CSV table of C-alpha atoms in Angstrom, one decimal:
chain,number,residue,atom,x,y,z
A,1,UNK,CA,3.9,16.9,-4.0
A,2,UNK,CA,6.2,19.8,-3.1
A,3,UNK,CA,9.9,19.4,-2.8
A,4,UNK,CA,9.7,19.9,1.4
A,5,UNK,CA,7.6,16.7,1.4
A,6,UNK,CA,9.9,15.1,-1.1
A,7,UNK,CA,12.8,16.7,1.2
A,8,UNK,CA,10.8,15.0,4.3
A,9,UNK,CA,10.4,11.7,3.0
A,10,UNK,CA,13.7,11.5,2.1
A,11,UNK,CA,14.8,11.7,5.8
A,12,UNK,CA,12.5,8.8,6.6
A,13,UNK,CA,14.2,5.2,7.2
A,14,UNK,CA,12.6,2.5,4.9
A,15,UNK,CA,13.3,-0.9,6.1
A,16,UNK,CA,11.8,-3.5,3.5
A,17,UNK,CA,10.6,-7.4,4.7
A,18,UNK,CA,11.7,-8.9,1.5
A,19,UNK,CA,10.5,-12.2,2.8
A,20,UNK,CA,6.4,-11.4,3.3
A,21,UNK,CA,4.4,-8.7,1.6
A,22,UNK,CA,2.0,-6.9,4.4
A,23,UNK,CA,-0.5,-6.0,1.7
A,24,UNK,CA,-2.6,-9.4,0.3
A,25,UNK,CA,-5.4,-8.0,-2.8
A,26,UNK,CA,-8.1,-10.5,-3.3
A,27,UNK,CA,-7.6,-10.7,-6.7
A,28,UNK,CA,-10.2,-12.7,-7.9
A,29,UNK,CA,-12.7,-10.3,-6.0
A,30,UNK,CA,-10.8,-7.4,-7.3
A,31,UNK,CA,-11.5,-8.5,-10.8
A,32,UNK,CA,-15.0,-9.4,-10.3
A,33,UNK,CA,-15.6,-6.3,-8.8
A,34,UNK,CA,-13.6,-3.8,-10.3
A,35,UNK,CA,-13.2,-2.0,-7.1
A,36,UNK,CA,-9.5,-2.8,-7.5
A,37,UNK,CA,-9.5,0.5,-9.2
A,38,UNK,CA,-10.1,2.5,-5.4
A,39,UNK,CA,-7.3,1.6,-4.2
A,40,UNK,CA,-5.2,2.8,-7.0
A,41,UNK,CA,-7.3,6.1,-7.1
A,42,UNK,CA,-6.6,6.7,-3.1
A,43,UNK,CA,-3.0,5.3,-2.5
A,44,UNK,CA,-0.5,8.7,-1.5
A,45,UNK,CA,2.6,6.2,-2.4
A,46,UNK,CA,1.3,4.6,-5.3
A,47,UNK,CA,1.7,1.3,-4.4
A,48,UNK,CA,-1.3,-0.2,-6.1
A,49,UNK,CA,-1.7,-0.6,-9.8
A,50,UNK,CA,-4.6,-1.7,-11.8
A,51,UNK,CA,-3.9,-4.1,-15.1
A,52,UNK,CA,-6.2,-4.7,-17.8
A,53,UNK,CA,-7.9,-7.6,-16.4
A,54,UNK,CA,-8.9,-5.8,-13.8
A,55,UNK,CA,-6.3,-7.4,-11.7
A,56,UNK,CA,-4.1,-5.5,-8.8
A,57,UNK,CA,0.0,-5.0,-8.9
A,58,UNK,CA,1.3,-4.5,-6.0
A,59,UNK,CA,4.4,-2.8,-4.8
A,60,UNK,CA,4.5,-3.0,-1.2
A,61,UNK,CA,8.0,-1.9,-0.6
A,62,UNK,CA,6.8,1.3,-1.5
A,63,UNK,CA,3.9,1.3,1.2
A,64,UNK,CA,3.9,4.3,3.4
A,65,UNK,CA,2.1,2.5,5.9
A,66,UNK,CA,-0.7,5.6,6.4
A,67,UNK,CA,-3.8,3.0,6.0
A,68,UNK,CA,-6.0,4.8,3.7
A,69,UNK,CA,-6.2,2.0,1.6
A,70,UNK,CA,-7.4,-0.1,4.4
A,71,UNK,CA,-9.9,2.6,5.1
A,72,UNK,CA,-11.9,2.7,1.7
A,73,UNK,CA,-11.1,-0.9,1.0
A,74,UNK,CA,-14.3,-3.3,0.8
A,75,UNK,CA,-12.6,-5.8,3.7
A,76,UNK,CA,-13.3,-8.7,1.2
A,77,UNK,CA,-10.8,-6.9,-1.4
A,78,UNK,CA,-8.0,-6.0,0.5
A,79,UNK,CA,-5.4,-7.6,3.5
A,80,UNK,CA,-3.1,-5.5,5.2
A,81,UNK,CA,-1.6,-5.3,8.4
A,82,UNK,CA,1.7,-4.0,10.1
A,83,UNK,CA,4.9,-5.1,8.8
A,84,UNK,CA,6.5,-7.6,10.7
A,85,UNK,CA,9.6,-6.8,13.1
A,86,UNK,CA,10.1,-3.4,12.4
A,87,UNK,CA,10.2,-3.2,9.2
A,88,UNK,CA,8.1,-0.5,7.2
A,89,UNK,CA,8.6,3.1,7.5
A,90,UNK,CA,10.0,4.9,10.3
A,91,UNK,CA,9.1,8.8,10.4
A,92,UNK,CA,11.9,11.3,11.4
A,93,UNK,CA,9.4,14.0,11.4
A,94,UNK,CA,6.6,14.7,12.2
């Protein structure tokens, strides 16, 4: 990443729902599976992480709300919807 889009996404407004994570990871699935390891592989914010037992970390404060991960994700693997009243990300520009 280049220091304009670090310069950008500094100028965005975070607001974090510490109460309810938006992102749910099947985890059982994910470890069956392995396919825990395409979300970390495609995540822009790097809000997924994979552990040795195959298990996902999440870190959904850092969620950039762009839904690529809910795009390659195998429906059964991964939740994720909005965050609830307002919060999430807020773009300044463009």
């Amino acid at each position: 990443m280049s220091a304009t889009d670090h310069a950008r996404l500094a100028s965005n407004r975070y607001l974090t729902d510490e109460e309810c994570s938006h992102i749910e990871v099947n985890q059982d699935y994910a470890r069956a599976t392995g396919l825990g390891r395409v979300l970390v592989q495609v995540c822009p914010a790097g809000v997924y992480t994979l552990h040795d037992d195959g298990s996902v970390g999440v870190e959904y404060a850092a969620c950039l709300d762009c839904g690529t991960c809910l795009q390659v994700a195998d429906p059964r693997l991964l939740r994720w919807h909005y965050p609830s009243g307002g919060a999430g990300i807020s773009y300044r520009e463009g």
